[in-house]
XYZ file of C-alpha atoms in Angstrom:
430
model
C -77.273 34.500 29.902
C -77.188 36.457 32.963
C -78.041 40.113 33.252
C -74.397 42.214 32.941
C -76.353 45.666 33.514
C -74.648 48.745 32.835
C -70.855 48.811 33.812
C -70.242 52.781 33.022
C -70.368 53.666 36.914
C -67.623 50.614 37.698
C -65.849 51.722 34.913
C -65.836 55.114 35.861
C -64.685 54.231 39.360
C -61.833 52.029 37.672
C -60.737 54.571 35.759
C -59.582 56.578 38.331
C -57.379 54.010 39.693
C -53.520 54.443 39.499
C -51.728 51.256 38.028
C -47.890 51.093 38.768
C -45.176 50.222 35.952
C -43.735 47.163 35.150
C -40.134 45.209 34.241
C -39.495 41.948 32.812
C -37.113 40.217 35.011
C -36.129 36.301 34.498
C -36.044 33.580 37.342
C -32.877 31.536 37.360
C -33.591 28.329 38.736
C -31.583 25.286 39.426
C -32.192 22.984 36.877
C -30.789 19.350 35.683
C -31.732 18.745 31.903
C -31.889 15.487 30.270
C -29.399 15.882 26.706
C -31.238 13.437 24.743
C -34.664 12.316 25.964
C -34.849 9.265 23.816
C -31.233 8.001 24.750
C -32.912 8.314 28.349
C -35.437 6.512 27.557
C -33.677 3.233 25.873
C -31.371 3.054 28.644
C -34.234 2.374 31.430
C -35.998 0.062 28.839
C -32.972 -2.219 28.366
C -32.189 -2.398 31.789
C -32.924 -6.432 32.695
C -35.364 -5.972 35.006
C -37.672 -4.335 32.973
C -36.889 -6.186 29.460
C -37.410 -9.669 31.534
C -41.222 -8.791 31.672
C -41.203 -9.013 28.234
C -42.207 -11.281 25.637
C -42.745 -11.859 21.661
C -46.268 -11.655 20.943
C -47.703 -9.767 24.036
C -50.148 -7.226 23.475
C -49.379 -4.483 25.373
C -51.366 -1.206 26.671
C -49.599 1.828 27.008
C -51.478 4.702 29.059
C -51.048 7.936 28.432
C -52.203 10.682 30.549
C -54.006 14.373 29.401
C -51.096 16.508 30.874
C -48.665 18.719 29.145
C -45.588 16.695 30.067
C -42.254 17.864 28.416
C -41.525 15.406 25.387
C -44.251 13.327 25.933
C -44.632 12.234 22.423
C -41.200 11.611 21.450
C -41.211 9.415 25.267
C -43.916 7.554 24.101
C -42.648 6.825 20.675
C -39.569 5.579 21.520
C -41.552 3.340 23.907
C -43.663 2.305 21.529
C -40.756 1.167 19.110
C -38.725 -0.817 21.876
C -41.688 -2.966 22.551
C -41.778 -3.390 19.231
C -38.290 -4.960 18.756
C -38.675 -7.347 21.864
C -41.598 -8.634 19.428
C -44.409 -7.225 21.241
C -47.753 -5.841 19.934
C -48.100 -2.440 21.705
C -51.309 -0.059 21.314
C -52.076 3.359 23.548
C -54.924 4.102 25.613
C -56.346 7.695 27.068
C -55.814 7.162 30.830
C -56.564 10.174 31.748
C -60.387 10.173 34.325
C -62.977 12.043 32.766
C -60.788 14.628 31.235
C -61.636 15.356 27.193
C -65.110 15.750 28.259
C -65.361 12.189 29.533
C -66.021 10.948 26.073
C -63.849 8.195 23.923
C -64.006 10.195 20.909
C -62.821 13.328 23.444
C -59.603 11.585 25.534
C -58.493 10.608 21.858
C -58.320 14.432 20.803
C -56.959 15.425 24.112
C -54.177 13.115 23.174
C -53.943 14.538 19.264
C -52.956 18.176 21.185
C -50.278 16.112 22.606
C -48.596 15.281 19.379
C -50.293 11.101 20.233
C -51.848 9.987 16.770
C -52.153 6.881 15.268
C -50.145 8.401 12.457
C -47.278 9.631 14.752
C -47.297 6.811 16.840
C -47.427 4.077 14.276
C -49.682 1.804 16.498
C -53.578 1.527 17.465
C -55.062 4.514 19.851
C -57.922 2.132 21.668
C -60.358 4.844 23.683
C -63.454 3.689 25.480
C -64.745 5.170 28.432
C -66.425 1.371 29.030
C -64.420 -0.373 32.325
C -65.141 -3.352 34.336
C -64.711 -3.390 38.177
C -62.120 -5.529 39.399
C -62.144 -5.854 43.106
C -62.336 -3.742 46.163
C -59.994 -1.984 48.496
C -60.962 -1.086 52.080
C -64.875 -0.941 50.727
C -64.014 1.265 47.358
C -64.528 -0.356 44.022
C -61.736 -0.464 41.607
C -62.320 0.035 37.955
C -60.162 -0.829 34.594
C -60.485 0.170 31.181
C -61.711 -2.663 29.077
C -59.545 -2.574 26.837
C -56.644 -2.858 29.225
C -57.817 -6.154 30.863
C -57.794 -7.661 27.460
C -54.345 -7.374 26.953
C -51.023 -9.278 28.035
C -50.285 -6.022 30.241
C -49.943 -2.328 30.503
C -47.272 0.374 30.828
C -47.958 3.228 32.434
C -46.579 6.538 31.148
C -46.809 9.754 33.389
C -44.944 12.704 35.595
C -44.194 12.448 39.209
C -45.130 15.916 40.340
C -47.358 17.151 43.967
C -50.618 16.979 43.680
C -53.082 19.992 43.850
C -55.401 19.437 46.406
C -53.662 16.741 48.653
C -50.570 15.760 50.010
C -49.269 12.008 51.038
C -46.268 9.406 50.208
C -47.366 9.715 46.942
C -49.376 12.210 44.824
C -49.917 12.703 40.823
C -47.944 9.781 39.314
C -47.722 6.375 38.969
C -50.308 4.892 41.264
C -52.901 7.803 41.437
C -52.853 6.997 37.258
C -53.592 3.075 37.641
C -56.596 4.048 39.753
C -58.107 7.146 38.140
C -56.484 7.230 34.997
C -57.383 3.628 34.371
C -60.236 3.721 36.017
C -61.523 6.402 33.765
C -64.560 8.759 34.626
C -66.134 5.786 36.637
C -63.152 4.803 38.369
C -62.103 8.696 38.854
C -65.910 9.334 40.348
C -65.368 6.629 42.891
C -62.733 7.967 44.452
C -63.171 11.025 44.673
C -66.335 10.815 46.830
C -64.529 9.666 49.634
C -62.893 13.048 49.479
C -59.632 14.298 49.421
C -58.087 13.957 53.091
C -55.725 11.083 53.160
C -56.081 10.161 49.854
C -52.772 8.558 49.251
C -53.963 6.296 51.562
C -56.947 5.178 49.361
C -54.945 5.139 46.450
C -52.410 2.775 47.826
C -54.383 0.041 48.506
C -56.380 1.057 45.303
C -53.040 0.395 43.452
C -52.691 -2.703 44.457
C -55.422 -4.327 42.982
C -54.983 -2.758 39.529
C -51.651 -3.649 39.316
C -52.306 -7.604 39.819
C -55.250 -7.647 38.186
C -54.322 -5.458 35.595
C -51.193 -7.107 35.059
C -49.078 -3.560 35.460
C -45.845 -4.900 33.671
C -43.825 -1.763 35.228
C -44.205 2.404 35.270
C -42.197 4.792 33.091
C -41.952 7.660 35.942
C -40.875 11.236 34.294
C -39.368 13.971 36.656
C -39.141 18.118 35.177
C -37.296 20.843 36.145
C -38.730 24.341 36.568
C -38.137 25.156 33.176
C -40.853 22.639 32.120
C -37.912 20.429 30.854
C -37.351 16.435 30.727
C -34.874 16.321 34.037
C -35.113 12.636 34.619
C -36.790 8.892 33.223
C -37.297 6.405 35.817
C -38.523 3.065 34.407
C -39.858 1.600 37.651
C -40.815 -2.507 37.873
C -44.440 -3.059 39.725
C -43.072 -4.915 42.440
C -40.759 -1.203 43.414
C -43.251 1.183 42.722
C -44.894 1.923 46.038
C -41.352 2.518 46.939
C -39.362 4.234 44.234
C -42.752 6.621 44.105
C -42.216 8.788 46.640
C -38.588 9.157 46.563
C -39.386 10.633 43.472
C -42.213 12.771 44.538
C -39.618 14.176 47.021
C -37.230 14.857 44.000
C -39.998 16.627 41.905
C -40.596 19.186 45.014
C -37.075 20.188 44.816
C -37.273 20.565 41.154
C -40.511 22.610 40.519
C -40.507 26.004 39.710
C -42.023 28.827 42.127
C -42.613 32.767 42.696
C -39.189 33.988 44.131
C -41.225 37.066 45.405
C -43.232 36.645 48.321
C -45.318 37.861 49.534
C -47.668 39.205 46.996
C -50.622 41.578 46.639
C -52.121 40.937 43.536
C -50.850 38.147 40.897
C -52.056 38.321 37.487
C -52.140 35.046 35.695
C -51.970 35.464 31.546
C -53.851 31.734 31.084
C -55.384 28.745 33.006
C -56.158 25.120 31.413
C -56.363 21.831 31.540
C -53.067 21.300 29.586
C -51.229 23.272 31.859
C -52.884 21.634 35.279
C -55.301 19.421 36.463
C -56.364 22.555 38.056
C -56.480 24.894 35.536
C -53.567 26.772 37.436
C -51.090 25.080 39.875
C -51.855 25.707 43.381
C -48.603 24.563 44.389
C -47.755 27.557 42.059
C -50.089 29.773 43.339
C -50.462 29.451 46.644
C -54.535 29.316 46.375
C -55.952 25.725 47.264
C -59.509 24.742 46.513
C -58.980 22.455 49.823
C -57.946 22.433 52.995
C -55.745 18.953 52.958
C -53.164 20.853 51.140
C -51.363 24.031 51.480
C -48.700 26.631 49.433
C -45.885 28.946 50.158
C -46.729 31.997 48.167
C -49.426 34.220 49.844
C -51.208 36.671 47.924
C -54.448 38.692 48.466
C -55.599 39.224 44.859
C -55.299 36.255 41.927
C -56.402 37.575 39.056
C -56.855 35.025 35.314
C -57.039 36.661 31.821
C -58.305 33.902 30.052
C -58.275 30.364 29.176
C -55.602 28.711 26.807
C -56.268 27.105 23.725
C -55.970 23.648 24.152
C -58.317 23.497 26.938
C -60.827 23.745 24.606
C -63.175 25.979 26.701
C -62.476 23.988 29.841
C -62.259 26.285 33.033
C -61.842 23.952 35.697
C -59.916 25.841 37.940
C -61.344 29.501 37.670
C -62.841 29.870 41.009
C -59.853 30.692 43.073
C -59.405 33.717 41.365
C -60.816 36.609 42.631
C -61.389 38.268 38.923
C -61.297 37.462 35.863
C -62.530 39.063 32.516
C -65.412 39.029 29.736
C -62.936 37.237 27.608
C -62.263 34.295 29.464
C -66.084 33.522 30.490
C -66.922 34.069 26.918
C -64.420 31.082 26.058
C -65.662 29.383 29.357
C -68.261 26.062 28.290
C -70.008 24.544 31.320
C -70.898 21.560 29.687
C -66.944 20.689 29.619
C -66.288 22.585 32.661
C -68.784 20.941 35.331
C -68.123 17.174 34.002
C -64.813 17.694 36.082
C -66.657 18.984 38.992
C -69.323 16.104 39.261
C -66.228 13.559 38.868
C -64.290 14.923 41.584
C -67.594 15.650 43.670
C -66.034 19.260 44.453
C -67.855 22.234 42.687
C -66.359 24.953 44.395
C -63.132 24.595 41.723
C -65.600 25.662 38.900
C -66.962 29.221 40.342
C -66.902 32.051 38.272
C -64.995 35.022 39.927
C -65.796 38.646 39.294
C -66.242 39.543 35.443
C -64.447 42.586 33.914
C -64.734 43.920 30.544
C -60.777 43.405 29.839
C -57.332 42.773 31.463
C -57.064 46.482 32.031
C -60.171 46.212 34.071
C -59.451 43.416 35.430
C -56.367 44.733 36.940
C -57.357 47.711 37.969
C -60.400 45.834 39.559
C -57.502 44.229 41.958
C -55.870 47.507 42.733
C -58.909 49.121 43.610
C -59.486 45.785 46.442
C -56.304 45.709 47.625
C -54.980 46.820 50.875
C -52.080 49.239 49.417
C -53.279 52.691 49.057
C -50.207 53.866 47.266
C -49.972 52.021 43.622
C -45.981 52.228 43.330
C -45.591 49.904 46.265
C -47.757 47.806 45.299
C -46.507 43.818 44.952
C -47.427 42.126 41.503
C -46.685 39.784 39.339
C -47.577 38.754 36.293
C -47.272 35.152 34.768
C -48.068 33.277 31.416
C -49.053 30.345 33.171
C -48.580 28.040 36.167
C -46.021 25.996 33.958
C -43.389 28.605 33.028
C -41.832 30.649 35.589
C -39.025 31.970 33.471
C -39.489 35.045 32.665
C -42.223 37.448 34.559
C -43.732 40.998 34.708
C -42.868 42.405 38.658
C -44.185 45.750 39.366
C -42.220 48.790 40.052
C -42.703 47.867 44.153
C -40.392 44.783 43.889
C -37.756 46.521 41.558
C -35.589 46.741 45.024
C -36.255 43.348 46.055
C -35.756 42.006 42.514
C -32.112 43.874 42.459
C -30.926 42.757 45.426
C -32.273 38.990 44.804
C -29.312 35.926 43.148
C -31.620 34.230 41.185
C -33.163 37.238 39.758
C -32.139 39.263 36.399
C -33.492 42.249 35.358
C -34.465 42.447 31.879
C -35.497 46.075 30.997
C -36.915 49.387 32.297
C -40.074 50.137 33.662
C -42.629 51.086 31.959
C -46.605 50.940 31.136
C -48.766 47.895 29.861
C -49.988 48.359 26.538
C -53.621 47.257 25.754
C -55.181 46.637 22.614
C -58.419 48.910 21.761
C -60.284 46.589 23.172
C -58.050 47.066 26.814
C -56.381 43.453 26.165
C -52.812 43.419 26.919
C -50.619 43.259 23.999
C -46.997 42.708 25.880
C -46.760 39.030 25.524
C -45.205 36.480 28.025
């Protein structure tokens, strides 16, 4: 354990430090819902193109990522359960890299958090992190879960979104899931030490292998609004996915939900985790990139992260662009789950610890005190749950005027004080 030493004299120092008021105001966002997801879902399924690549008696992996995707259970079900009346023999796998601690037994309870169990499900959950390499592309080896190459085929099952530390043609989906996902902590470990620039450009080619080799029957592509909501189900043949891909990825930059207050000078950020990014927190949220081949609107001088959420399960991948952070979260924070990620995606600096207050009170005022605003009430923050929901924030009293004035914002109270707990934790909830 490392040596905290005696924080009275910070404390002290912190204590004299003004902290402005806050509202709750709401984000309106533009925002096309799907009514009923599985309706959605049947529709794309039916379509001839995809049922034609169907037959009685295939057996038939369906991957399934470690994300937080809207509906993701119910999407999968109701996969599941077409296969099943065109007479085919469908079981899930974890695709997910070397996330759930890059263990079989781990990517199975990653996918239990999802609402994905045998039980629910009503069909086999097959997780190995064992894979066999199937070819090469441009000099990088190309790996498949084993239990995908014996079966008929597989479906792939994940969210078009941008990445967070690169931008190409394509980015998290479709194809960067046949490589990595697939390709599990081995596959995930190869590519990733060629490093991040142009890596839609390794991934392509990647692709291509996996889905001939592989036998990729076709791609169920999801798209979400900025309300973390089902907006739109693409079911996308093989031969049209390194076209339909980015067209989507295009689509899913329009949709995705952002700070309408910018700049900033300190943003306070409730929870990070793996369930809410592969990140911990979005840097396309954010604004903070752990690279340089990829870069964000929203400029802010001081990130500060509360703690880590629950179904990360101690995982704090993610931390290290934050300037502080608090006792709390590093006491929740396991290495041993946390550095796996690092080693995988040969890029430590995303696993750093930041500064280390006692509580979100000191944590805050730890921010104030290092920013460059002398006078607290015109101060910039904001305050958000998480990366994934953008609804409703906490703006301090220096964007009250801005907030007013702004079309997509609503003002939901007065201003007024945090409240901490005794042990200086905030108790007004997000």
């Amino acid at each position: 354990m490392p040596i905290l030493g005696d924080f009275s004299e910070i404390e002290r120092i912190l204590d004299e430090v003004s902290v402005p008021r806050f509202v709750k105001v709401r984000q309106i966002f533009q925002a096309p819902q799907i009514e009923s997801v599985e309706t959605a879902v049947l529709e794309e399924l039916n379509k001839e193109k995809i049922k034609h690549r169907l037959r009685p008696g295939m057996r038939v992996a369906v991957a399934v990522g470690s994300r937080g995707i809207a509906n993701i259970a119910q999407i999968t079900k109701t996969t599941l359960d077409f296969l099943k009346t065109q007479g085919v023999e469908p079981f899930i796998i974890p695709a997910m890299g070397s996330h759930g601690g890059a263990t079989a037994e781990g990517q199975k309870e990653v996918l239990e958090t999802l609402g994905i169990t045998e039980e629910a499900m009503e069909v086999p959950i097959l997780s190995s992190m064992e894979v066999e390499q199937i070819g090469e592309a441009n000099g990088l080896p190309v790996f498949v879960d084993k239990y995908v190459l014996g079966a008929d085929g597989v479906i792939i099952i994940n969210r078009i979104k941008p990445h967070t530390a690169f931008r190409g043609v394509i980015e998290s989906g479709i194809v960067k899931m046949s490589v990595i996902g697939l390709g599990k902590q081995k596959g995930a470990e190869s590519c990733h030490q060629l490093g991040m620039n142009h890596f839609d450009q390794k991934l392509i080619p990647a692709s291509k292998v996996t889905f001939e080799k592989a036998n990729l029957l076709f791609g169920l592509a999801i798209l979400e609004n900025a309300y973390d909501q089902t907006a739109e189900i693409h079911a996308v043949p093989v031969d049209e996915i390194l076209e339909v891909e980015p067209k989507l990825l295009e689509k899913a930059k329009v949709l995705m939900p952002k700070i309408l207050f910018n700049p900033l000078d300190i943003l306070v950020v409730d929870e990070i985790g793996k369930d809410i990014s592969g990140d911990g927190m979005d840097p396309n949220v954010t604004g903070r990139f752990s690279t340089t081949f990829a870069k964000g609107e929203l400029e802010t001088e001081r990130i500060v992260v509360l703690g880590l959420s629950d179904k990360t399960e101690g995982n704090g991948n993610g931390v290290a662009p934050a300037d502080i952070t608090t006792m709390r979260l590093y006491d929740s924070f396991i290495m041993a789950k946390t550095y796996i990620n690092a080693l995988t995606a040969a890029f430590p600096p995303t696993v750093r610890i930041p500064m280390v207050m006692r509580s979100d009170d000191y944590a805050i005022r730890c921010a104030i005190k290092t920013s460059y605003c002398l006078q607290s009430e015109k101060l910039k923050i904001v305050r958000i749950k998480n990366t994934l929901h953008l609804e409703e924030i906490y703006i301090s009293e220096g964007l009250l005027a801005e907030a007013m004035a702004h079309p997509q914002i609503e003002v939901l109270g007065e201003l007024a004080p945090f409240h901490y707990d005794k042990s200086g934790n905030l108790t007004n909830k997000l």
